[in-house]
Short mmCIF file of N, CA and C in Angstrom, two decimals:
data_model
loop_
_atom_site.label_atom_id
_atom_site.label_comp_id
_atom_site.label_asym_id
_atom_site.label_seq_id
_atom_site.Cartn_x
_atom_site.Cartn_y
_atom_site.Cartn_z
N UNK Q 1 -28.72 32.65 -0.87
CA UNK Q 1 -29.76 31.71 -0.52
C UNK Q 1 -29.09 30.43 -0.03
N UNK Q 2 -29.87 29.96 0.65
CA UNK Q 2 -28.82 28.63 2.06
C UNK Q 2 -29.83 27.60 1.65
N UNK Q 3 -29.52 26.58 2.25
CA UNK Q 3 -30.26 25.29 1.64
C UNK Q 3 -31.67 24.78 2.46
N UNK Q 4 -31.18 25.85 4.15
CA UNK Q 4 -32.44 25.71 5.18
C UNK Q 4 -33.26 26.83 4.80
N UNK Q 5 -32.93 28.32 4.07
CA UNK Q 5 -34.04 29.09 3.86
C UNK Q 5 -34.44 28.71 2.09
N UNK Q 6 -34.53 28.26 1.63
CA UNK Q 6 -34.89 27.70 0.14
C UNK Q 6 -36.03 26.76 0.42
N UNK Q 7 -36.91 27.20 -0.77
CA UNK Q 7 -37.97 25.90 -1.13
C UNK Q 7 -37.10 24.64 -2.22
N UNK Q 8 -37.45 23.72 -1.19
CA UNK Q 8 -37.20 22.34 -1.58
C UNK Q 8 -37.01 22.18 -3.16
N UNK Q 9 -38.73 22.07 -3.95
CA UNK Q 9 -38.49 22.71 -5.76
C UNK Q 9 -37.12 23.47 -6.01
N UNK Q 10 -36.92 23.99 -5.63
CA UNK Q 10 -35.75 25.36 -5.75
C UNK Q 10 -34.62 24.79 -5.55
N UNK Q 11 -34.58 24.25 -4.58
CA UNK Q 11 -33.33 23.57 -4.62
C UNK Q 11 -32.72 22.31 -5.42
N UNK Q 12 -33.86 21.51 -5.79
CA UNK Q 12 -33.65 20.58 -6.36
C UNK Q 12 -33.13 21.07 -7.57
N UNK Q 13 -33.97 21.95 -8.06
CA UNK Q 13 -33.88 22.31 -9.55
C UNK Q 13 -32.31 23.01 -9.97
N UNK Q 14 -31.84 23.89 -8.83
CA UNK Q 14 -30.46 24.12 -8.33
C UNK Q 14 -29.38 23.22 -8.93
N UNK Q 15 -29.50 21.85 -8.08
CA UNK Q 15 -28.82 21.48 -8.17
C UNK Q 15 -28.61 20.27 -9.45
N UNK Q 16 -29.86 20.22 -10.01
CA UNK Q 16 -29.88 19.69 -11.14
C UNK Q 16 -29.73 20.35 -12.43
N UNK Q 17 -29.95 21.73 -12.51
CA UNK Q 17 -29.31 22.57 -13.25
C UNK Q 17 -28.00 22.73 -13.41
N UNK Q 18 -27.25 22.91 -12.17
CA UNK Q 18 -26.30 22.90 -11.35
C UNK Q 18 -25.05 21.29 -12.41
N UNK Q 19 -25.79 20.44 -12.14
CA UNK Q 19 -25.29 19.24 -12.54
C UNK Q 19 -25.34 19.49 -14.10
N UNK Q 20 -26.46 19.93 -14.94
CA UNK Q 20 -26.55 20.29 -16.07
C UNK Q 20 -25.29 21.12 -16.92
N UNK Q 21 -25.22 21.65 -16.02
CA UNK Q 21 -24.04 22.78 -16.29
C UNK Q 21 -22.72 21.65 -16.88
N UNK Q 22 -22.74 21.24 -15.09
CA UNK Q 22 -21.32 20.64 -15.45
C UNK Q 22 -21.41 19.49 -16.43
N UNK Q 23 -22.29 18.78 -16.85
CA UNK Q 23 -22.27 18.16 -18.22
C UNK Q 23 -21.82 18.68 -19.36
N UNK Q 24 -21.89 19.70 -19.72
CA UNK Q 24 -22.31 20.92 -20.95
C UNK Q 24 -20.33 21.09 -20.55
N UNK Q 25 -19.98 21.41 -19.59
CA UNK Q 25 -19.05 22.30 -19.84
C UNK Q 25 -17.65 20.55 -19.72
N UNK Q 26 -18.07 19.24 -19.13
CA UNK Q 26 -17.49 18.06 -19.56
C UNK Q 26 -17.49 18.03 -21.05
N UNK Q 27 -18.20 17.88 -21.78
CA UNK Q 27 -18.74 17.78 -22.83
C UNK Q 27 -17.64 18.68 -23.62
N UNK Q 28 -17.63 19.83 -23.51
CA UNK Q 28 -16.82 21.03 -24.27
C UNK Q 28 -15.49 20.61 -24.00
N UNK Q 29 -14.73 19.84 -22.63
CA UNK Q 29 -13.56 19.75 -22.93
C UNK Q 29 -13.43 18.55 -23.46
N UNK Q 30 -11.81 18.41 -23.48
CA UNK Q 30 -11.16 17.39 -24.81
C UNK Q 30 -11.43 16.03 -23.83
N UNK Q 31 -12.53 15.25 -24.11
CA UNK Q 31 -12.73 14.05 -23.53
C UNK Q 31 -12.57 12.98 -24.48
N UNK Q 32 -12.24 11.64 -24.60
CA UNK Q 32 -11.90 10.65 -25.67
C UNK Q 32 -13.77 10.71 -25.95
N UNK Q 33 -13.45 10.67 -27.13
CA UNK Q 33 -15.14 10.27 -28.04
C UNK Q 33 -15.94 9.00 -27.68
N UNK Q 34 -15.51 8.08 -27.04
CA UNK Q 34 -15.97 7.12 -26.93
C UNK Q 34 -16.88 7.65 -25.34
N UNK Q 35 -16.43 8.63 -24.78
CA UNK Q 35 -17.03 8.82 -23.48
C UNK Q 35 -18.35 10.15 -23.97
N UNK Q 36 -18.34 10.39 -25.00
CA UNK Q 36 -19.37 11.07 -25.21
C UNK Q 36 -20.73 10.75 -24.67
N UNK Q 37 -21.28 9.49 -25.61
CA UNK Q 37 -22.64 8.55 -25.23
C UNK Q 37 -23.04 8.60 -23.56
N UNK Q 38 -21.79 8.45 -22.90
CA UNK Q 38 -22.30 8.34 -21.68
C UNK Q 38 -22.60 9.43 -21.19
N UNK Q 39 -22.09 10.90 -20.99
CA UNK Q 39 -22.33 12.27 -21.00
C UNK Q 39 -24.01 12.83 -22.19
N UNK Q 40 -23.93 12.22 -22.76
CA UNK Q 40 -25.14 12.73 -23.51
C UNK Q 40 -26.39 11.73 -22.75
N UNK Q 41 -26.26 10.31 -22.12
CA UNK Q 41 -27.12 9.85 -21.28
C UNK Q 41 -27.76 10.43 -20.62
N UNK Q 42 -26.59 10.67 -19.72
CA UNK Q 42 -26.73 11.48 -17.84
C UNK Q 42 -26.99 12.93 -18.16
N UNK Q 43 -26.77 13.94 -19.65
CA UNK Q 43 -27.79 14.58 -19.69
C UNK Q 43 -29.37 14.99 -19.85
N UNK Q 44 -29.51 13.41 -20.94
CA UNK Q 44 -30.88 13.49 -20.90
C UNK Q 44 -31.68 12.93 -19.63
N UNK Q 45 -31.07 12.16 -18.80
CA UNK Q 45 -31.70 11.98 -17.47
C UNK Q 45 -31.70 13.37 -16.75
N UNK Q 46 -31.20 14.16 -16.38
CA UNK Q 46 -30.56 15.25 -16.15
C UNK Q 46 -32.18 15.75 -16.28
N UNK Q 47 -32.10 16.04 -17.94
CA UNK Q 47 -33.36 16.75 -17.98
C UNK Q 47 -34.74 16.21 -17.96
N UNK Q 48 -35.16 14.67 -17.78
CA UNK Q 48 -35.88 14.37 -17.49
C UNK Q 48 -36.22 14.73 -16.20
N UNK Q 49 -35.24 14.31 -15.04
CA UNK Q 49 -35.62 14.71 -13.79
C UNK Q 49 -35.77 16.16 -13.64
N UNK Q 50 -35.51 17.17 -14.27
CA UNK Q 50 -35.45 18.36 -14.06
C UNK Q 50 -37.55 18.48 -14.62
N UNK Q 51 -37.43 17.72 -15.83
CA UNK Q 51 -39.30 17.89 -16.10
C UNK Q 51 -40.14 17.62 -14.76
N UNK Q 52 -39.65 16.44 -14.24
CA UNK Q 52 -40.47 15.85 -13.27
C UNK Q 52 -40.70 16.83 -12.27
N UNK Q 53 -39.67 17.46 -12.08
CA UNK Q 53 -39.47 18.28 -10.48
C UNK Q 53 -40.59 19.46 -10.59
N UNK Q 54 -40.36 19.89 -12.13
CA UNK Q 54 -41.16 20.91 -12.46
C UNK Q 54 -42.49 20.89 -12.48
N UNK Q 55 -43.04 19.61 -12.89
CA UNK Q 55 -44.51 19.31 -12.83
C UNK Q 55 -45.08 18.55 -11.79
N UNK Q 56 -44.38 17.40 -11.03
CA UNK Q 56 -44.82 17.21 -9.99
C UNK Q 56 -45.05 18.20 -8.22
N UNK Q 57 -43.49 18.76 -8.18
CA UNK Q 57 -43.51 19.43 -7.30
C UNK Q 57 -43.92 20.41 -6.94
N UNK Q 58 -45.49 20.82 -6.22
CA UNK Q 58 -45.72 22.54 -6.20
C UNK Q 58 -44.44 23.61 -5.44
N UNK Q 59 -44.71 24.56 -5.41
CA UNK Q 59 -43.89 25.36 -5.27
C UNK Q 59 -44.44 25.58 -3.75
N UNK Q 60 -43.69 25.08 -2.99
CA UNK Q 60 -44.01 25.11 -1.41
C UNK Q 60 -43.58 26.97 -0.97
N UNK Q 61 -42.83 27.72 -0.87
CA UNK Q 61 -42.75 28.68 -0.55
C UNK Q 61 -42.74 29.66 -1.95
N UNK Q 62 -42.76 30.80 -1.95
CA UNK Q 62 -43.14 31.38 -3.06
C UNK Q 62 -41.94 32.85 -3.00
N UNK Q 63 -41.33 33.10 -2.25
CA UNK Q 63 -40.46 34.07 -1.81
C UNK Q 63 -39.57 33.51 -1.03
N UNK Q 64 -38.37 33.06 -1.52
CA UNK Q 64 -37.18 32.27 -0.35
C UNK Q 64 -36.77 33.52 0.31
N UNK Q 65 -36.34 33.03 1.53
CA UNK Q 65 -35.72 33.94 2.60
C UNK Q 65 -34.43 34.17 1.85
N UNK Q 66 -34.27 35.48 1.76
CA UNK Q 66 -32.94 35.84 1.32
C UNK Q 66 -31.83 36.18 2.62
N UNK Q 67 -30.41 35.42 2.76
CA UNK Q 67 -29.82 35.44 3.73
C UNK Q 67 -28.71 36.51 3.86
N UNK Q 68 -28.61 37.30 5.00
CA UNK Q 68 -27.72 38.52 4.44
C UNK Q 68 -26.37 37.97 4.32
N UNK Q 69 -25.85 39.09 3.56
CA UNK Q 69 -24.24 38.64 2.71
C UNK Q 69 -23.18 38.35 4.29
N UNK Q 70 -23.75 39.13 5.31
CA UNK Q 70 -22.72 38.99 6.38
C UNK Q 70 -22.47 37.70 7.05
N UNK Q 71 -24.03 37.01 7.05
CA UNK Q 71 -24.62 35.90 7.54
C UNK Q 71 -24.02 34.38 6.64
N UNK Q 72 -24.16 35.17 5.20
CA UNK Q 72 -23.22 34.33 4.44
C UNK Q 72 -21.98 33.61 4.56
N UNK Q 73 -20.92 35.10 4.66
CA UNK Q 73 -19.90 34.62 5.07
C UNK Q 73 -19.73 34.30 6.55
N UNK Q 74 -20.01 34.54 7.60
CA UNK Q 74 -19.87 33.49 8.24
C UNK Q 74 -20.14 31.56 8.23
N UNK Q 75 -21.06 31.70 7.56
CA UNK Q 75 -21.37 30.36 7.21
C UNK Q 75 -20.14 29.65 6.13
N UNK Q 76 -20.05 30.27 5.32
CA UNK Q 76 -19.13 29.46 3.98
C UNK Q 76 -17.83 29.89 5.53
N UNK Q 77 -17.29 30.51 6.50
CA UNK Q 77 -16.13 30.73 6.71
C UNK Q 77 -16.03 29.12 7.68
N UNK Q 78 -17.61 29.14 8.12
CA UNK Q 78 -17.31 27.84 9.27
C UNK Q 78 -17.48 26.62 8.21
N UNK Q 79 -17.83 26.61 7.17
CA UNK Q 79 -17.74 25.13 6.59
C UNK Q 79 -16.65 25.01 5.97
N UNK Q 80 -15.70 26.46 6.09
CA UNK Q 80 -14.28 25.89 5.08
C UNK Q 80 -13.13 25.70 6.44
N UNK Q 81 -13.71 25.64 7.57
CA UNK Q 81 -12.69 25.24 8.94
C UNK Q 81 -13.40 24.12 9.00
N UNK Q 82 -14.94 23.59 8.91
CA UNK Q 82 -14.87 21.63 8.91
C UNK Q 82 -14.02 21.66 8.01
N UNK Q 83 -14.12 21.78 6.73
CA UNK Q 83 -13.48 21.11 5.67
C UNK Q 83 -11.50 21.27 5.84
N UNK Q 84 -11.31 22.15 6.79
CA UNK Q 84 -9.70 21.70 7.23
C UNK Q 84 -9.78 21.21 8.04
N UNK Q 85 -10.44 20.93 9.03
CA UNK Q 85 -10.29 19.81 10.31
C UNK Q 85 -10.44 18.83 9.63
N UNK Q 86 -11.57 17.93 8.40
CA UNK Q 86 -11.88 16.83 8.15
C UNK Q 86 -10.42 16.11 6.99
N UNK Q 87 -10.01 17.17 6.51
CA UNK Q 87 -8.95 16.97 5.94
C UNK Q 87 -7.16 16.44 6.80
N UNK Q 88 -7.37 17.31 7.61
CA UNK Q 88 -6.18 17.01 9.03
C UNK Q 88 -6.46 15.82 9.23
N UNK Q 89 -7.85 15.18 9.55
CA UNK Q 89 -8.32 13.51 9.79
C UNK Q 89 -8.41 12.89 8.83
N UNK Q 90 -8.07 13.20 7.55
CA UNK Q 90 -8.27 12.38 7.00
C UNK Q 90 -6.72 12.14 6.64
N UNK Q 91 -6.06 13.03 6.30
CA UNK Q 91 -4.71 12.93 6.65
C UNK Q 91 -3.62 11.62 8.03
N UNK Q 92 -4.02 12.20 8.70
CA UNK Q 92 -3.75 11.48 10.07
C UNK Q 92 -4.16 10.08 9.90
N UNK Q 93 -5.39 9.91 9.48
CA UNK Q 93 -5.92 8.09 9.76
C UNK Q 93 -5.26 7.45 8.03
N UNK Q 94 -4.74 8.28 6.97
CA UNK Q 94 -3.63 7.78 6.20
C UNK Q 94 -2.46 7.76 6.73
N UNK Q 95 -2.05 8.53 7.62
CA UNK Q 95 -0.59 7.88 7.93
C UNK Q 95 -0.86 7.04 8.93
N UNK Q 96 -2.06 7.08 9.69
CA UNK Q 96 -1.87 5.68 10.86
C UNK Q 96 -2.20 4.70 9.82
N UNK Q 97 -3.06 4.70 8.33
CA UNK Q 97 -2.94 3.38 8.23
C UNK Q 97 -1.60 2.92 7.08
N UNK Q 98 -1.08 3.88 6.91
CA UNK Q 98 -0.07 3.16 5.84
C UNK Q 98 1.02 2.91 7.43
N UNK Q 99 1.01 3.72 8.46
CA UNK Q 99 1.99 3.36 9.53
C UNK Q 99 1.40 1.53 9.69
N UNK Q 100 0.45 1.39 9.71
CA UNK Q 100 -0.02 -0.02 10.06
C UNK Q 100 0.05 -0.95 8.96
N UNK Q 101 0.26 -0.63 7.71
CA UNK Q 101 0.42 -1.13 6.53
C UNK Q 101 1.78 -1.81 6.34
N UNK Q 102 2.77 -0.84 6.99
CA UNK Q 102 4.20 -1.26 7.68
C UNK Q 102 4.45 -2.00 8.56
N UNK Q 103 3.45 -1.84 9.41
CA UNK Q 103 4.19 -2.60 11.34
C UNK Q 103 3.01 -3.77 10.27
N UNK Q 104 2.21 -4.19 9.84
CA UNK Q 104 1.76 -5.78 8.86
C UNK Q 104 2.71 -6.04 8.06
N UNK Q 105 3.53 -5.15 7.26
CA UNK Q 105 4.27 -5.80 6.31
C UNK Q 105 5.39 -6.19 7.18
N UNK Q 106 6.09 -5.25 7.98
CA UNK Q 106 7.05 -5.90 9.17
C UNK Q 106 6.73 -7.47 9.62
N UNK Q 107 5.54 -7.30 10.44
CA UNK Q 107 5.18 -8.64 10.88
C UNK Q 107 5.42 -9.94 9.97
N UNK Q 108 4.68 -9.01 8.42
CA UNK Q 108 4.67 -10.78 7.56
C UNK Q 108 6.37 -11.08 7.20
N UNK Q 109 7.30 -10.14 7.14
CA UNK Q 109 8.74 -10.26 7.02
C UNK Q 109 9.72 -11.06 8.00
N UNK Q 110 8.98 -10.59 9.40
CA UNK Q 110 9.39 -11.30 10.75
C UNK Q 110 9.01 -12.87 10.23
N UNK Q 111 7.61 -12.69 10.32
CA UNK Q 111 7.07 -14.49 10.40
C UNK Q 111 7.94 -15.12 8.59
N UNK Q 112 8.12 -14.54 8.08
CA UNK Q 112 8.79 -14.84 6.72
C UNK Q 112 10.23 -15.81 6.65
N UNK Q 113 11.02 -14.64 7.88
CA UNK Q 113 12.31 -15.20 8.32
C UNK Q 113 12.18 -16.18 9.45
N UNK Q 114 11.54 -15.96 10.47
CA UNK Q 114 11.09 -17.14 11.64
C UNK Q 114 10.38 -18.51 10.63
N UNK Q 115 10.10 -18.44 9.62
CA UNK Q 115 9.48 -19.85 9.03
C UNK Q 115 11.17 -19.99 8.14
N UNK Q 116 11.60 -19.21 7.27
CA UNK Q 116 13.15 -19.68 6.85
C UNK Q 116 14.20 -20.25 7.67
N UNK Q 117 14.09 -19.43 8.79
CA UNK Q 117 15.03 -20.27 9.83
C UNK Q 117 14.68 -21.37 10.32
N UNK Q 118 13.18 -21.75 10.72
CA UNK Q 118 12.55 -23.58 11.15
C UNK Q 118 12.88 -24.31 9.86
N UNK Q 119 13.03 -23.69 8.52
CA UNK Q 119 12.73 -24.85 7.78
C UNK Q 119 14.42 -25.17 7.62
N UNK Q 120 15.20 -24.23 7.53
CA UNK Q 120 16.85 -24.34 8.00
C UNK Q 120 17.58 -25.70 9.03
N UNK Q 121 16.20 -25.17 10.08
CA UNK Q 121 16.69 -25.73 11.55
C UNK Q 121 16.17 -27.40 11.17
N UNK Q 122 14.87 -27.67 10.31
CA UNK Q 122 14.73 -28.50 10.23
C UNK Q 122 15.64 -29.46 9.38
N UNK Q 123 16.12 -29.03 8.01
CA UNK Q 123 17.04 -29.39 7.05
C UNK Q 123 17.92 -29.82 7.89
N UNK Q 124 18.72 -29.52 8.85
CA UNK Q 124 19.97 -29.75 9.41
C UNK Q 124 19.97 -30.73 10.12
N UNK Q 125 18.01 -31.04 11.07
CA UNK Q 125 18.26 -31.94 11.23
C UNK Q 125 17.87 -33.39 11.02
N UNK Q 126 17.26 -33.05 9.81
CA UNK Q 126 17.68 -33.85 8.73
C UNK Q 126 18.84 -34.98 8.10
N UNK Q 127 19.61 -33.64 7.95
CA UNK Q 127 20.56 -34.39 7.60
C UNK Q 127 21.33 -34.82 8.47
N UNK Q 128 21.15 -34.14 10.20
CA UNK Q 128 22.21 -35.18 11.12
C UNK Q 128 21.40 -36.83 11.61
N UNK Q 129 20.08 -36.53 11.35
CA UNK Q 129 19.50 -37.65 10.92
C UNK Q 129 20.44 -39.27 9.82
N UNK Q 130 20.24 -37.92 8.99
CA UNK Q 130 20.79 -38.72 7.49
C UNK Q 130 22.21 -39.54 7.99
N UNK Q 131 22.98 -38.52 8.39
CA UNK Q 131 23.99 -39.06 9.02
C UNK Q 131 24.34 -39.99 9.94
N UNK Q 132 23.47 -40.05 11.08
CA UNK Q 132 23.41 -41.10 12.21
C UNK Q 132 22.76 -42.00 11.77
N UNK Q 133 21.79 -42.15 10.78
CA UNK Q 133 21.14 -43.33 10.07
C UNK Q 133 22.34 -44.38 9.42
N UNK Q 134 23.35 -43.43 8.57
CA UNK Q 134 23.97 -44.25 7.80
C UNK Q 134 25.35 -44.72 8.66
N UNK Q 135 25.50 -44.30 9.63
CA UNK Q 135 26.72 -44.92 10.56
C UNK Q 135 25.94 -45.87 11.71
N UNK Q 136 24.79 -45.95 11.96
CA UNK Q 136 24.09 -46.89 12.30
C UNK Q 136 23.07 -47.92 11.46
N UNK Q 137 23.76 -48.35 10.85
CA UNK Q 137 23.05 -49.23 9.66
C UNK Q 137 23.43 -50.86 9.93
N UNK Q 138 24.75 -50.59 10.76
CA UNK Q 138 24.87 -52.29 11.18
C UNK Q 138 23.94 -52.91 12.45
N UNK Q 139 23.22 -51.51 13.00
CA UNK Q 139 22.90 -52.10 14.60
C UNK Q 139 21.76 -53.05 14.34
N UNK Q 140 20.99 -52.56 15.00
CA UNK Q 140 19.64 -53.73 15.41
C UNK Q 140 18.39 -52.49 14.71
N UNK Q 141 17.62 -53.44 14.26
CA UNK Q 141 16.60 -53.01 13.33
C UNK Q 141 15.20 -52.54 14.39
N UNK Q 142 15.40 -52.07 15.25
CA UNK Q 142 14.55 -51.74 16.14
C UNK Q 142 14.48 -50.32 16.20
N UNK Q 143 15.99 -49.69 16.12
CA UNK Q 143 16.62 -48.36 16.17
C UNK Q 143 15.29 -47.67 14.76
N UNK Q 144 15.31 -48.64 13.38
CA UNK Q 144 15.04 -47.85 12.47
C UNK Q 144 13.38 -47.67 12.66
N UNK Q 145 13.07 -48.11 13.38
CA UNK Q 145 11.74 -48.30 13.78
C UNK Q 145 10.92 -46.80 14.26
N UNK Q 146 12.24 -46.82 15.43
CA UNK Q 146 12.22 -45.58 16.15
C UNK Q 146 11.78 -43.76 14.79
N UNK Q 147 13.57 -44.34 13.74
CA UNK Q 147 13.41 -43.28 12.85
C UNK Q 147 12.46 -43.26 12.19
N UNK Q 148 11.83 -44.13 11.74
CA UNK Q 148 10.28 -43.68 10.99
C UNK Q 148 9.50 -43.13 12.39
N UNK Q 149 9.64 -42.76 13.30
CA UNK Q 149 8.65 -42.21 13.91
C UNK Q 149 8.95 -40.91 13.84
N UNK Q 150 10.64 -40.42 13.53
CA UNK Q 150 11.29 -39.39 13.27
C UNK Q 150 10.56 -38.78 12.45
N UNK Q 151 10.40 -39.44 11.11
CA UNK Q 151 9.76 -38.59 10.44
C UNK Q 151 8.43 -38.45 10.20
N UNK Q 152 7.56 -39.16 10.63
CA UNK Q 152 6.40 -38.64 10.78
C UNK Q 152 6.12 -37.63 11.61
N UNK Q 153 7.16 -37.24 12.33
CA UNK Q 153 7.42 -35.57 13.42
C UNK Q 153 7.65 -34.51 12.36
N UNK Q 154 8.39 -35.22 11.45
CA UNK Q 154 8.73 -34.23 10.49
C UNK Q 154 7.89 -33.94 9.66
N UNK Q 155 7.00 -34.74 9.07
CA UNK Q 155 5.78 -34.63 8.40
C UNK Q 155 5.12 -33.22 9.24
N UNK Q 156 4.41 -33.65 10.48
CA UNK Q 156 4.17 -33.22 11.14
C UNK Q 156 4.19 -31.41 11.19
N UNK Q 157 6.00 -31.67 11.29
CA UNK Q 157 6.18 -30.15 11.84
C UNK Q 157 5.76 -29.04 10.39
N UNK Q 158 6.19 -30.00 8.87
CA UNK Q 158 5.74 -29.71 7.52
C UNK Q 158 4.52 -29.25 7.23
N UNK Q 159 3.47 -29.42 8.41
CA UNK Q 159 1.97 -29.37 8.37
C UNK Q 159 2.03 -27.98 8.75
N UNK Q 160 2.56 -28.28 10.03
CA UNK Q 160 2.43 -27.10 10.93
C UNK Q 160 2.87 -26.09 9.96
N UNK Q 161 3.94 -25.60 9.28
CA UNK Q 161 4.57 -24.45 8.56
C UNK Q 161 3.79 -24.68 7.42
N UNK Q 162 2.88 -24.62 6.70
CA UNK Q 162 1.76 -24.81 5.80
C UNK Q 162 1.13 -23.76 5.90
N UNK Q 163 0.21 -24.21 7.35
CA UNK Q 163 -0.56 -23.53 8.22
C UNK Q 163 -0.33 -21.68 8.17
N UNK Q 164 0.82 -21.84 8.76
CA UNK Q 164 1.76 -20.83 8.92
C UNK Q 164 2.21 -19.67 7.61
N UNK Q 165 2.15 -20.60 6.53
CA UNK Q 165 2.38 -19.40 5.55
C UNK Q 165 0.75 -19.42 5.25
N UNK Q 166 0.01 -20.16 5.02
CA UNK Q 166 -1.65 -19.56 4.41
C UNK Q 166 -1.67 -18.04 5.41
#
């Protein structure tokens, strides 16, 4: 019996039986005790909805089409070739995304070392700063004027690489 020749009732009840089962047979294996309560819940919902189906729903067909065994297996043969094609894709779009999980972690490693080397490049010049400051300390006080504008560039560029690691 297929799910297009079945009455609806019938099926429901199927598969809520169906679900019943596998409670009963959760239940029987070695599960921690504390997960009991929740298994004894979702059975009594289980069988509530199973009352409902029974008394609300009339029985729309009264004789399901029975499908021949040949007809069968063709059917279970073509849903177990989706179920290897969907698997091949699902396969495939995990390695494109852990491949992309890489070429991102690459990237953040690149921009990692490109911000270590500016803040390098900046230190250095810094300190040739530091240096030309203190061998120009006798000149004219106009020069130092200039260097505070130095470092408010440097402030500046400090902003910018902020930015850059958020």
């Amino acid at each position: 019996m297929t799910r297009t020749n079945c009455d609806p009732k019938e099926f429901m009840l199927l598969i809520l039986n169906e679900h019943l089962k596998f409670l009963n047979r959760l239940k029987r294996r070695k599960i921690p005790d504390n997960y009991h309560h929740f298994v004894d819940e979702e059975k009594e919902r289980t069988k509530q909805q199973i009352e409902l189906v029974n008394k609300d729903l009339p029985l729309l067909i009264k004789m399901p089409n029975i499908v021949k065994k040949d007809h069968q297996i063709l059917i279970l043969e073509e849903q177990m070739n989706n179920l290897q094609v969907e698997y091949k894709e699902c396969v495939n779009e995990n390695l494109i995304l852990t491949n992309q999980e890489k070429a991102v972690n690459k990237i953040f490693k690149i921009e990692n070392q490109y911000i270590n080397l500016y803040e390098r490049l900046m230190s250095l010049i810094n300190q040739d700063e530091g240096e030309d400051e203190g061998e120009n300390e006798g000149e004219d006080e106009g020069e130092g004027e200039e260097n505070e504008g130095e470092e408010d560039k440097n402030e500046k560029d400090e902003d910018e690489r902020k930015w850059w690691r958020d």
